[in-house]
Amino acid sequence: MALTSPELQALEEQVPRDIARTVTRGDRIFRTLCASAAAVSLFIIGGTALFLAIKAVPALQKAGLLSFFTTSVWNPTVGDFGVLGLLIGTIIIATVSLIVAVPLAIGLALFINEYSPARIRRILTSSVDLLAAMPSIIFGMWGFFALQAPLVGVASWLNLHLSAIPFFRLSEPDAPLLRSSFIVGTVVALMIVPIITSVSRDVMAQCPRSQCEAALALGGSRWGMIKEVLLPFGKAGITGAILLGFGRALGETIAVALIIAFTIEANPYVLEQGGGSIASLIAIKFPEAQDLEISALIAAGLALFGMTLLVNLGARAIVRRTQIAA
Amino acid sequence: MTTVQSPQTAETPAANRQLVSSEILPEELHPSSRIDATDVTCWFGKRKVLERCTLSMEPGEVTALIGPSGCGKSTFLRSLNRMHELVPVAAIAGTIELDGVDIYSEEMSPTEVRSRIGMVFQKPNPFPAMSIADNVLAGLSLSGMSNEDPKALVEQCLRRAGLWAEVSDRLNEGGMSLSGGQQQRLCIARALAVHPDVLLMDEPCSALDPISTRVIEQTIRELCEEITIVIVTHNMQQAQRVSDKCAFFLVESIGDPGRIVEAGPTAQVFENPSDPRTYDYVTGQFG
Ligand SMILES: Nc1ncnc2c1ncn2[C@@H]1O[C@H](COP(=O)(O)OP(=O)(O)OP(=O)(O)O)[C@@H](O)[C@H]1O
Ligand SMILES: [Mg+2]
């Protein structure tokens, strides 16, 4: 080595060398523990999916894989099943609940962080966290008994003034407005507001003080600071919070099953009585189901699983794209 | 210490200055403003950190605030554009007048005060999600102002901050892609874009190397022809290089509020201070 002149060394291309990675005994043990925990949970998830898939096969064979996803029937006696209407219904309910919940949740998060006096802030923060932990049956009952009447009022107002938008039309002028996707969606919205609020509030509270001060020192109003600094800063985290809420709305069972007038077909009249979702189908049909119908319910559950996965992946991709653009 | 400038650093900004004063913004020149602080006392909760500070910051001059750490320079500076009140427990007494109007009175809103009295912070804080150009324009969208020719405004402000030559070909890159010194000049450009009458700077060079520091000092000297500048600095040479007037803050014994011990023309404060404590501090014999 000593013979190599500096000039020669400079000419030689350098390649990355090996780095010795020595691991201590404690690290090795801990790593093994973590790895086994991960393996167990992966095994449970994989095993569940596999088990469900196997159990779903009989119904899917009987009904036909294609028609299971493209028709809207539920006839256990002849073995005819199709969940298209319920998939659409699930998305309708989840979408209504997001439309109601997101502005409420972000407004509440901003109010707590930016506008409320310190004492009220503490009270609000803990009550939001408390609500997030509330079992959904309580919301469901509250929605059923206390919220239906006022929401019917809102629904007929929306229909009266905004029927230019197709969503707010009725199939006939005096169609019943109770037990509709709109009412269910709103109740589910109230259930997911706390979790969206709590997560997005946490995210925005992480924004560096210096950024906020910079915005205010430029003569920005508080709203200007929120728009230009806080929301861009929290974008990814807020999207995550919304996704979390959406996932809950997709899977929400009890509140939907309690309130909705269950139908197998999709009901495009959001304000009108009738609708359904996969989760509520399972809750409603499972107690009485036998053999083939159980298999069909499991297949419906798998469909919900797949849909949730797709929505999550899609949203993740969107977040990643906007982050790169920023 | 005199203002000796190395030829390399002196060249670009000087060229910029000519462009600035003759071509780019003749119609946008402001008449300078003055700030008169009278008997300003500041509290954080029950703790009084600053007592009866009276100081006039004259139009077209650079006023330097000096003094040991914790004596309330930043607090005083932040009271001048109503940033002090953003701390929930903060309180203030006394008056601060911008061209004769009390900035804490009904006649002015905090947003108006802050867009007329801009601020540059100790740590560069460009908006990370915005490009360089958008950073410069951020003040406009924040305060709902509009500008017919944003491109020209970006160029003009970056030139005045002495940054144009370095970033003119990468205006769409993120603000965080710049070096620390460049980021600080970007923050100065951002502050200039809303056309402030006064610019407050809190140790703007404390995180920078000597060359960047020189560039910013030069920028300050150029800006002070149109903008009244107040700067906090721990660097005695810097205070002498850039300021016309100097105020020395001091906490006499632990637990006391900070007070202004002496204020006057920089040359006098440094060469012939009237108070022995000022003499000790500026000659480095403190404590
Ligand atoms: N947000 C705050 N809450 C409570 N006390 C504060 C706050 N900010 C500053 N203080 C106190 O006020 C006093 C003055 O602080 P200030 O930051 O104005 O000092 P300074 O002269 O700028 O010091 P330095 O040179 O270190 O920046 C200090 O004793 C500090 O502890
Ligand atoms: Mg300070």
PDB file of C-alpha atoms in Angstrom, chain A residues 45-248:
ATOM      1  CA  ILE A  45     -53.846 -11.301   9.852  1.00  0.00           C
ATOM      2  CA  GLY A  46     -52.850 -13.673   7.079  1.00  0.00           C
ATOM      3  CA  GLY A  47     -54.516 -16.613   8.776  1.00  0.00           C
ATOM      4  CA  THR A  48     -57.759 -14.687   9.238  1.00  0.00           C
ATOM      5  CA  ALA A  49     -57.857 -13.587   5.640  1.00  0.00           C
ATOM      6  CA  LEU A  50     -57.107 -17.112   4.446  1.00  0.00           C
ATOM      7  CA  PHE A  51     -59.716 -18.655   6.735  1.00  0.00           C
ATOM      8  CA  LEU A  52     -62.373 -16.173   5.610  1.00  0.00           C
ATOM      9  CA  ALA A  53     -61.493 -16.693   1.964  1.00  0.00           C
ATOM     10  CA  ILE A  54     -61.860 -20.458   2.323  1.00  0.00           C
ATOM     11  CA  LYS A  55     -65.163 -20.064   4.163  1.00  0.00           C
ATOM     12  CA  ALA A  56     -66.429 -17.675   1.484  1.00  0.00           C
ATOM     13  CA  VAL A  57     -65.774 -20.061  -1.388  1.00  0.00           C
ATOM     14  CA  PRO A  58     -69.061 -22.058  -1.245  1.00  0.00           C
ATOM     15  CA  ALA A  59     -71.283 -18.969  -1.498  1.00  0.00           C
ATOM     16  CA  LEU A  60     -69.124 -17.378  -4.155  1.00  0.00           C
ATOM     17  CA  GLN A  61     -69.262 -20.593  -6.184  1.00  0.00           C
ATOM     18  CA  LYS A  62     -73.012 -20.850  -5.850  1.00  0.00           C
ATOM     19  CA  ALA A  63     -73.715 -17.200  -6.666  1.00  0.00           C
ATOM     20  CA  GLY A  64     -70.884 -16.781  -9.148  1.00  0.00           C
ATOM     21  CA  LEU A  65     -67.883 -14.562  -8.366  1.00  0.00           C
ATOM     22  CA  LEU A  66     -68.845 -11.943 -10.950  1.00  0.00           C
ATOM     23  CA  SER A  67     -72.500 -11.705 -10.081  1.00  0.00           C
ATOM     24  CA  PHE A  68     -71.659 -11.518  -6.367  1.00  0.00           C
ATOM     25  CA  PHE A  69     -70.109  -8.129  -7.067  1.00  0.00           C
ATOM     26  CA  THR A  70     -72.409  -6.944  -9.857  1.00  0.00           C
ATOM     27  CA  THR A  71     -75.934  -7.718  -8.638  1.00  0.00           C
ATOM     28  CA  SER A  72     -78.051  -6.716  -5.651  1.00  0.00           C
ATOM     29  CA  VAL A  73     -79.908  -9.768  -4.306  1.00  0.00           C
ATOM     30  CA  TRP A  74     -79.967 -11.686  -1.042  1.00  0.00           C
ATOM     31  CA  ASN A  75     -81.838 -14.965  -1.425  1.00  0.00           C
ATOM     32  CA  PRO A  76     -80.415 -17.685   0.843  1.00  0.00           C
ATOM     33  CA  THR A  77     -83.073 -20.264  -0.114  1.00  0.00           C
ATOM     34  CA  VAL A  78     -81.916 -20.451  -3.728  1.00  0.00           C
ATOM     35  CA  GLY A  79     -78.349 -19.418  -2.947  1.00  0.00           C
ATOM     36  CA  ASP A  80     -78.415 -16.183  -4.909  1.00  0.00           C
ATOM     37  CA  PHE A  81     -76.237 -13.441  -3.457  1.00  0.00           C
ATOM     38  CA  GLY A  82     -74.990 -10.075  -4.731  1.00  0.00           C
ATOM     39  CA  VAL A  83     -73.623  -7.113  -2.749  1.00  0.00           C
ATOM     40  CA  LEU A  84     -73.227  -4.368  -5.349  1.00  0.00           C
ATOM     41  CA  GLY A  85     -76.031  -2.306  -3.818  1.00  0.00           C
ATOM     42  CA  LEU A  86     -74.556  -2.635  -0.346  1.00  0.00           C
ATOM     43  CA  LEU A  87     -71.072  -1.700  -1.508  1.00  0.00           C
ATOM     44  CA  ILE A  88     -72.543   1.435  -3.044  1.00  0.00           C
ATOM     45  CA  GLY A  89     -74.615   2.028   0.097  1.00  0.00           C
ATOM     46  CA  THR A  90     -71.512   1.721   2.262  1.00  0.00           C
ATOM     47  CA  ILE A  91     -69.719   4.320   0.178  1.00  0.00           C
ATOM     48  CA  ILE A  92     -72.755   6.628   0.229  1.00  0.00           C
ATOM     49  CA  ILE A  93     -72.998   6.528   4.012  1.00  0.00           C
ATOM     50  CA  ALA A  94     -69.266   6.932   4.524  1.00  0.00           C
ATOM     51  CA  THR A  95     -69.159   9.820   2.058  1.00  0.00           C
ATOM     52  CA  VAL A  96     -72.085  11.636   3.694  1.00  0.00           C
ATOM     53  CA  SER A  97     -70.396  11.233   7.040  1.00  0.00           C
ATOM     54  CA  LEU A  98     -67.089  12.598   5.746  1.00  0.00           C
ATOM     55  CA  ILE A  99     -68.783  15.592   4.141  1.00  0.00           C
ATOM     56  CA  VAL A 100     -70.409  16.418   7.463  1.00  0.00           C
ATOM     57  CA  ALA A 101     -67.517  15.446   9.710  1.00  0.00           C
ATOM     58  CA  VAL A 102     -64.424  16.918   8.048  1.00  0.00           C
ATOM     59  CA  PRO A 103     -65.353  20.618   8.181  1.00  0.00           C
ATOM     60  CA  LEU A 104     -66.676  20.199  11.710  1.00  0.00           C
ATOM     61  CA  ALA A 105     -63.594  18.357  12.892  1.00  0.00           C
ATOM     62  CA  ILE A 106     -61.036  20.698  11.333  1.00  0.00           C
ATOM     63  CA  GLY A 107     -62.967  23.751  12.472  1.00  0.00           C
ATOM     64  CA  LEU A 108     -63.077  22.349  15.974  1.00  0.00           C
ATOM     65  CA  ALA A 109     -59.383  21.462  15.921  1.00  0.00           C
ATOM     66  CA  LEU A 110     -58.481  24.981  14.790  1.00  0.00           C
ATOM     67  CA  PHE A 111     -60.787  26.555  17.351  1.00  0.00           C
ATOM     68  CA  ILE A 112     -59.236  24.533  20.146  1.00  0.00           C
ATOM     69  CA  ASN A 113     -55.675  25.285  19.087  1.00  0.00           C
ATOM     70  CA  GLU A 114     -55.892  28.829  17.830  1.00  0.00           C
ATOM     71  CA  TYR A 115     -58.893  30.659  19.167  1.00  0.00           C
ATOM     72  CA  SER A 116     -60.084  29.259  22.472  1.00  0.00           C
ATOM     73  CA  PRO A 117     -58.825  30.663  25.780  1.00  0.00           C
ATOM     74  CA  ALA A 118     -56.488  28.331  27.683  1.00  0.00           C
ATOM     75  CA  ARG A 119     -59.064  27.120  30.196  1.00  0.00           C
ATOM     76  CA  ILE A 120     -61.688  26.223  27.618  1.00  0.00           C
ATOM     77  CA  ARG A 121     -58.967  24.581  25.538  1.00  0.00           C
ATOM     78  CA  ARG A 122     -58.244  22.036  28.242  1.00  0.00           C
ATOM     79  CA  ILE A 123     -61.920  21.206  28.727  1.00  0.00           C
ATOM     80  CA  LEU A 124     -62.530  20.872  24.988  1.00  0.00           C
ATOM     81  CA  THR A 125     -59.466  18.724  24.446  1.00  0.00           C
ATOM     82  CA  SER A 126     -60.426  16.237  27.113  1.00  0.00           C
ATOM     83  CA  SER A 127     -64.067  16.068  26.061  1.00  0.00           C
ATOM     84  CA  VAL A 128     -63.076  15.417  22.454  1.00  0.00           C
ATOM     85  CA  ASP A 129     -60.806  12.607  23.581  1.00  0.00           C
ATOM     86  CA  LEU A 130     -63.593  11.249  25.754  1.00  0.00           C
ATOM     87  CA  LEU A 131     -66.038  11.283  22.840  1.00  0.00           C
ATOM     88  CA  ALA A 132     -63.512   9.474  20.659  1.00  0.00           C
ATOM     89  CA  ALA A 133     -63.552   6.610  23.141  1.00  0.00           C
ATOM     90  CA  MET A 134     -67.351   6.452  23.394  1.00  0.00           C
ATOM     91  CA  PRO A 135     -68.875   3.096  22.254  1.00  0.00           C
ATOM     92  CA  SER A 136     -70.785   3.511  19.021  1.00  0.00           C
ATOM     93  CA  ILE A 137     -74.004   1.955  20.312  1.00  0.00           C
ATOM     94  CA  ILE A 138     -74.482   5.087  22.426  1.00  0.00           C
ATOM     95  CA  PHE A 139     -74.243   7.309  19.367  1.00  0.00           C
ATOM     96  CA  GLY A 140     -76.551   4.927  17.542  1.00  0.00           C
ATOM     97  CA  MET A 141     -79.269   5.122  20.164  1.00  0.00           C
ATOM     98  CA  TRP A 142     -78.902   8.849  20.534  1.00  0.00           C
ATOM     99  CA  GLY A 143     -79.168   9.229  16.771  1.00  0.00           C
ATOM    100  CA  PHE A 144     -82.194   6.987  16.625  1.00  0.00           C
ATOM    101  CA  PHE A 145     -84.181   8.673  19.380  1.00  0.00           C
ATOM    102  CA  ALA A 146     -82.981  12.242  19.513  1.00  0.00           C
ATOM    103  CA  LEU A 147     -81.534  13.156  16.162  1.00  0.00           C
ATOM    104  CA  GLN A 148     -83.957  11.725  13.601  1.00  0.00           C
ATOM    105  CA  ALA A 149     -86.635  14.383  14.006  1.00  0.00           C
ATOM    106  CA  PRO A 150     -84.365  17.421  13.647  1.00  0.00           C
ATOM    107  CA  LEU A 151     -82.439  15.774  10.814  1.00  0.00           C
ATOM    108  CA  VAL A 152     -85.671  15.120   8.927  1.00  0.00           C
ATOM    109  CA  GLY A 153     -86.205  18.874   9.133  1.00  0.00           C
ATOM    110  CA  VAL A 154     -82.737  19.468   7.696  1.00  0.00           C
ATOM    111  CA  ALA A 155     -83.371  16.897   4.974  1.00  0.00           C
ATOM    112  CA  SER A 156     -86.596  18.520   3.794  1.00  0.00           C
ATOM    113  CA  TRP A 157     -84.912  21.938   3.865  1.00  0.00           C
ATOM    114  CA  LEU A 158     -82.046  20.586   1.722  1.00  0.00           C
ATOM    115  CA  ASN A 159     -84.562  19.057  -0.662  1.00  0.00           C
ATOM    116  CA  LEU A 160     -86.592  22.247  -0.863  1.00  0.00           C
ATOM    117  CA  HIS A 161     -83.712  24.628  -1.509  1.00  0.00           C
ATOM    118  CA  LEU A 162     -80.956  22.560  -3.062  1.00  0.00           C
ATOM    119  CA  SER A 163     -82.791  20.068  -5.236  1.00  0.00           C
ATOM    120  CA  ALA A 164     -80.820  21.431  -8.193  1.00  0.00           C
ATOM    121  CA  ILE A 165     -78.099  19.114  -6.898  1.00  0.00           C
ATOM    122  CA  PRO A 166     -79.080  15.502  -7.802  1.00  0.00           C
ATOM    123  CA  PHE A 167     -78.065  14.277  -4.327  1.00  0.00           C
ATOM    124  CA  PHE A 168     -80.852  16.219  -2.701  1.00  0.00           C
ATOM    125  CA  ARG A 169     -83.719  14.989  -4.892  1.00  0.00           C
ATOM    126  CA  LEU A 170     -86.515  12.660  -3.869  1.00  0.00           C
ATOM    127  CA  SER A 171     -88.122   9.845  -5.866  1.00  0.00           C
ATOM    128  CA  GLU A 172     -91.523  11.356  -5.133  1.00  0.00           C
ATOM    129  CA  PRO A 173     -92.584  14.557  -3.403  1.00  0.00           C
ATOM    130  CA  ASP A 174     -93.841  13.018  -0.150  1.00  0.00           C
ATOM    131  CA  ALA A 175     -91.368  10.181   0.211  1.00  0.00           C
ATOM    132  CA  PRO A 176     -90.625   9.307   3.879  1.00  0.00           C
ATOM    133  CA  LEU A 177     -87.442  10.930   5.179  1.00  0.00           C
ATOM    134  CA  LEU A 178     -86.838   8.907   8.333  1.00  0.00           C
ATOM    135  CA  ARG A 179     -84.191   6.158   8.548  1.00  0.00           C
ATOM    136  CA  SER A 180     -82.297   7.418   5.501  1.00  0.00           C
ATOM    137  CA  SER A 181     -78.639   7.218   4.429  1.00  0.00           C
ATOM    138  CA  PHE A 182     -78.448  10.949   5.146  1.00  0.00           C
ATOM    139  CA  ILE A 183     -79.486  10.505   8.770  1.00  0.00           C
ATOM    140  CA  VAL A 184     -77.220   7.503   9.258  1.00  0.00           C
ATOM    141  CA  GLY A 185     -74.332   9.333   7.607  1.00  0.00           C
ATOM    142  CA  THR A 186     -74.815  12.296   9.909  1.00  0.00           C
ATOM    143  CA  VAL A 187     -74.884  10.129  13.018  1.00  0.00           C
ATOM    144  CA  VAL A 188     -71.763   8.310  11.850  1.00  0.00           C
ATOM    145  CA  ALA A 189     -70.216  11.735  11.193  1.00  0.00           C
ATOM    146  CA  LEU A 190     -70.719  12.634  14.847  1.00  0.00           C
ATOM    147  CA  MET A 191     -68.981   9.410  15.753  1.00  0.00           C
ATOM    148  CA  ILE A 192     -65.913  10.137  13.651  1.00  0.00           C
ATOM    149  CA  VAL A 193     -65.604  13.868  14.403  1.00  0.00           C
ATOM    150  CA  PRO A 194     -63.725  13.266  17.686  1.00  0.00           C
ATOM    151  CA  ILE A 195     -61.054  11.018  16.210  1.00  0.00           C
ATOM    152  CA  ILE A 196     -60.465  13.325  13.213  1.00  0.00           C
ATOM    153  CA  THR A 197     -60.384  16.348  15.525  1.00  0.00           C
ATOM    154  CA  SER A 198     -58.059  14.755  17.993  1.00  0.00           C
ATOM    155  CA  VAL A 199     -55.512  13.569  15.433  1.00  0.00           C
ATOM    156  CA  SER A 200     -55.503  16.714  13.296  1.00  0.00           C
ATOM    157  CA  ARG A 201     -55.307  18.929  16.386  1.00  0.00           C
ATOM    158  CA  ASP A 202     -52.241  17.005  17.524  1.00  0.00           C
ATOM    159  CA  VAL A 203     -50.659  17.344  14.110  1.00  0.00           C
ATOM    160  CA  MET A 204     -51.219  21.084  13.846  1.00  0.00           C
ATOM    161  CA  ALA A 205     -49.969  21.649  17.374  1.00  0.00           C
ATOM    162  CA  GLN A 206     -46.599  20.324  16.164  1.00  0.00           C
ATOM    163  CA  CYS A 207     -46.180  23.272  13.789  1.00  0.00           C
ATOM    164  CA  PRO A 208     -43.044  25.179  14.838  1.00  0.00           C
ATOM    165  CA  ARG A 209     -43.837  28.402  16.715  1.00  0.00           C
ATOM    166  CA  SER A 210     -41.327  30.238  14.512  1.00  0.00           C
ATOM    167  CA  GLN A 211     -43.389  29.489  11.394  1.00  0.00           C
ATOM    168  CA  CYS A 212     -46.562  30.859  12.940  1.00  0.00           C
ATOM    169  CA  GLU A 213     -44.751  33.939  14.226  1.00  0.00           C
ATOM    170  CA  ALA A 214     -43.227  34.526  10.807  1.00  0.00           C
ATOM    171  CA  ALA A 215     -46.692  34.574   9.280  1.00  0.00           C
ATOM    172  CA  LEU A 216     -48.107  36.923  11.895  1.00  0.00           C
ATOM    173  CA  ALA A 217     -45.077  39.222  11.729  1.00  0.00           C
ATOM    174  CA  LEU A 218     -45.737  39.732   8.016  1.00  0.00           C
ATOM    175  CA  GLY A 219     -49.071  41.291   8.902  1.00  0.00           C
ATOM    176  CA  GLY A 220     -51.022  38.097   8.470  1.00  0.00           C
ATOM    177  CA  SER A 221     -54.340  37.628  10.190  1.00  0.00           C
ATOM    178  CA  ARG A 222     -54.897  34.509  12.222  1.00  0.00           C
ATOM    179  CA  TRP A 223     -56.895  33.038   9.365  1.00  0.00           C
ATOM    180  CA  GLY A 224     -54.080  33.921   6.944  1.00  0.00           C
ATOM    181  CA  MET A 225     -51.633  32.107   9.178  1.00  0.00           C
ATOM    182  CA  ILE A 226     -53.906  29.066   9.346  1.00  0.00           C
ATOM    183  CA  LYS A 227     -54.318  28.992   5.581  1.00  0.00           C
ATOM    184  CA  GLU A 228     -50.693  29.598   4.634  1.00  0.00           C
ATOM    185  CA  VAL A 229     -48.825  27.865   7.435  1.00  0.00           C
ATOM    186  CA  LEU A 230     -50.857  25.548   9.639  1.00  0.00           C
ATOM    187  CA  LEU A 231     -52.921  23.721   7.023  1.00  0.00           C
ATOM    188  CA  PRO A 232     -50.013  23.147   4.595  1.00  0.00           C
ATOM    189  CA  PHE A 233     -47.919  21.971   7.521  1.00  0.00           C
ATOM    190  CA  GLY A 234     -50.593  19.567   8.711  1.00  0.00           C
ATOM    191  CA  LYS A 235     -51.756  18.395   5.278  1.00  0.00           C
ATOM    192  CA  ALA A 236     -50.388  14.864   5.413  1.00  0.00           C
ATOM    193  CA  GLY A 237     -51.388  14.317   9.014  1.00  0.00           C
ATOM    194  CA  ILE A 238     -54.885  15.695   8.488  1.00  0.00           C
ATOM    195  CA  THR A 239     -55.336  13.447   5.476  1.00  0.00           C
ATOM    196  CA  GLY A 240     -54.303  10.558   7.687  1.00  0.00           C
ATOM    197  CA  ALA A 241     -56.865  11.618  10.286  1.00  0.00           C
ATOM    198  CA  ILE A 242     -59.585  11.813   7.633  1.00  0.00           C
ATOM    199  CA  LEU A 243     -58.626   8.347   6.372  1.00  0.00           C
ATOM    200  CA  LEU A 244     -58.869   7.001   9.869  1.00  0.00           C
ATOM    201  CA  GLY A 245     -62.366   8.476  10.107  1.00  0.00           C
ATOM    202  CA  PHE A 246     -63.300   7.134   6.696  1.00  0.00           C
ATOM    203  CA  GLY A 247     -62.175   3.664   7.683  1.00  0.00           C
ATOM    204  CA  ARG A 248     -64.358   3.840  10.771  1.00  0.00           C
TER     205      ARG A 248
END
